[in-house]
Amino acid sequence: MVQKAYFDDVSQEHPAYFAGLLLADGYRTRGYVAIDLKEPDRHVLDQLCEELELDNDVRVYSNAKSGFRANYPRARLVIYDYDIAARLLQLNVIDRKSSHLAKVPPIPASSFHHWVRGYMDGNGGPLKADVGNHRRTRFNLRGNEPFLADLLPRLPGNLRLRRDGVRSQMYTLNAADGLLVGDWMYKDHTVCLHSKWERYCALTR
């Protein structure tokens, strides 16, 4: 039976994490909520599907269109439940987030770092980037200005963001701030994207 009340208590790690991930990378479709990730990251979608006890599975597909993600295997999970979609709307999983999202949802302080980890897994965190003639890992954060203005005071430290000159709404943290946020958001974690966790561990070496 589908766990319709799964997101009712976001004081727990996993609901808080997945609420953050869905806010960052999820989208609304025909009244439902769906999320696409790179196929190597499908393990978190499989976990969410299992915890929600959905009747459908994660589907892997390739985008036949031309462009940046052409023919790159993707994993998609659609949550076919209006009650869950309505609850996620209360947690700011809305349409056209890049322009309309202005506030952090009401997440308890005890689980807020888990929510941030989910958001970072979808919209930033430790990413590979070209720096001069080298490819290095750096800590990024994506969001529009009103949302970041609400989010930043809730994060540890006095963070300084530098706008990425190439990608819209992408900002970079300096190394010390990235490690500070990473240490905080990965505290006591049991769920995350393995790929970003591995990059974060490389930053700490």
GROMACS .gro file of N, CA and C in nm, residues 6 12-19 21 41-48 51 113-119 121 185-197:
model
  120
    6TYR      N    1   0.396   0.961   0.401
    6TYR     CA    2   0.542   0.954   0.412
    6TYR      C    3   0.604   1.090   0.440
   12GLN      N    4   1.214   1.339   1.024
   12GLN     CA    5   1.295   1.219   1.005
   12GLN      C    6   1.389   1.239   0.887
   13GLU      N    7   1.505   1.171   0.892
   13GLU     CA    8   1.608   1.192   0.791
   13GLU      C    9   1.560   1.168   0.648
   14HIS      N   10   1.505   1.051   0.622
   14HIS     CA   11   1.476   1.016   0.483
   14HIS      C   12   1.366   1.102   0.422
   15PRO      N   13   1.252   1.125   0.489
   15PRO     CA   14   1.153   1.217   0.430
   15PRO      C   15   1.210   1.357   0.407
   16ALA      N   16   1.293   1.407   0.501
   16ALA     CA   17   1.352   1.539   0.484
   16ALA      C   18   1.446   1.541   0.363
   17TYR      N   19   1.530   1.439   0.351
   17TYR     CA   20   1.624   1.431   0.239
   17TYR      C   21   1.549   1.428   0.106
   18PHE      N   22   1.451   1.340   0.095
   18PHE     CA   23   1.381   1.326  -0.032
   18PHE      C   24   1.296   1.448  -0.064
   19ALA      N   25   1.245   1.518   0.038
   19ALA     CA   26   1.173   1.643   0.013
   19ALA      C   27   1.267   1.746  -0.048
   21LEU      N   28   1.549   1.675  -0.222
   21LEU     CA   29   1.586   1.628  -0.355
   21LEU      C   30   1.474   1.656  -0.456
   41ASP      N   31   2.281   0.735  -1.074
   41ASP     CA   32   2.228   0.783  -0.946
   41ASP      C   33   2.090   0.726  -0.913
   42ARG      N   34   2.047   0.628  -0.988
   42ARG     CA   35   1.912   0.577  -0.970
   42ARG      C   36   1.892   0.508  -0.835
   43HIS      N   37   2.001   0.478  -0.764
   43HIS     CA   38   1.988   0.405  -0.638
   43HIS      C   39   1.901   0.481  -0.539
   44VAL      N   40   1.906   0.617  -0.539
   44VAL     CA   41   1.821   0.690  -0.445
   44VAL      C   42   1.676   0.687  -0.489
   45LEU      N   43   1.651   0.680  -0.620
   45LEU     CA   44   1.513   0.669  -0.668
   45LEU      C   45   1.456   0.531  -0.636
   46ASP      N   46   1.538   0.428  -0.648
   46ASP     CA   47   1.493   0.294  -0.609
   46ASP      C   48   1.458   0.291  -0.460
   47GLN      N   49   1.539   0.360  -0.379
   47GLN     CA   50   1.513   0.363  -0.235
   47GLN      C   51   1.384   0.438  -0.204
   48LEU      N   52   1.363   0.553  -0.270
   48LEU     CA   53   1.239   0.628  -0.249
   48LEU      C   54   1.118   0.546  -0.293
   51GLU      N   55   1.050   0.290  -0.026
   51GLU     CA   56   0.998   0.343   0.099
   51GLU      C   57   0.855   0.395   0.084
  113HIS      N   58   1.957   1.978   0.804
  113HIS     CA   59   2.078   1.944   0.730
  113HIS      C   60   2.054   1.828   0.634
  114HIS      N   61   1.960   1.739   0.668
  114HIS     CA   62   1.926   1.631   0.576
  114HIS      C   63   1.852   1.686   0.454
  115TRP      N   64   1.761   1.782   0.478
  115TRP     CA   65   1.690   1.845   0.367
  115TRP      C   66   1.788   1.917   0.275
  116VAL      N   67   1.883   1.990   0.334
  116VAL     CA   68   1.983   2.061   0.254
  116VAL      C   69   2.065   1.963   0.171
  117ARG      N   70   2.100   1.848   0.230
  117ARG     CA   71   2.177   1.748   0.155
  117ARG      C   72   2.097   1.700   0.034
  118GLY      N   73   1.967   1.678   0.052
  118GLY     CA   74   1.884   1.640  -0.062
  118GLY      C   75   1.880   1.749  -0.167
  119TYR      N   76   1.863   1.873  -0.122
  119TYR     CA   77   1.861   1.984  -0.217
  119TYR      C   78   1.994   1.995  -0.291
  121ASP      N   79   2.207   1.757  -0.345
  121ASP     CA   80   2.223   1.644  -0.437
  121ASP      C   81   2.155   1.672  -0.570
  185MET      N   82   2.616   1.900   0.650
  185MET     CA   83   2.501   1.834   0.584
  185MET      C   84   2.518   1.682   0.575
  186TYR      N   85   2.643   1.633   0.580
  186TYR     CA   86   2.664   1.489   0.577
  186TYR      C   87   2.667   1.427   0.716
  187LYS      N   88   2.645   1.506   0.818
  187LYS     CA   89   2.647   1.454   0.954
  187LYS      C   90   2.537   1.349   0.973
  188ASP      N   91   2.575   1.232   1.023
  188ASP     CA   92   2.481   1.124   1.057
  188ASP      C   93   2.396   1.081   0.938
  189HIS      N   94   2.448   1.090   0.817
  189HIS     CA   95   2.364   1.059   0.701
  189HIS      C   96   2.360   0.909   0.673
  190THR      N   97   2.247   0.863   0.623
  190THR     CA   98   2.234   0.724   0.576
  190THR      C   99   2.182   0.718   0.433
  191VAL      N  100   2.153   0.834   0.373
  191VAL     CA  101   2.106   0.837   0.235
  191VAL      C  102   2.166   0.960   0.167
  192CYS      N  103   2.217   0.940   0.045
  192CYS     CA  104   2.272   1.050  -0.035
  192CYS      C  105   2.308   0.993  -0.171
  193LEU      N  106   2.340   1.080  -0.265
  193LEU     CA  107   2.394   1.035  -0.392
  193LEU      C  108   2.538   0.988  -0.369
  194HIS      N  109   2.566   0.864  -0.403
  194HIS     CA  110   2.700   0.811  -0.382
  194HIS      C  111   2.805   0.891  -0.458
  195SER      N  112   2.768   0.936  -0.579
  195SER     CA  113   2.865   1.008  -0.662
  195SER      C  114   2.910   1.138  -0.595
  196LYS      N  115   2.816   1.211  -0.533
  196LYS     CA  116   2.855   1.337  -0.470
  196LYS      C  117   2.924   1.314  -0.336
  197TRP      N  118   2.887   1.210  -0.267
  197TRP     CA  119   2.957   1.176  -0.143
  197TRP      C  120   3.102   1.144  -0.172
   0.00000   0.00000   0.00000
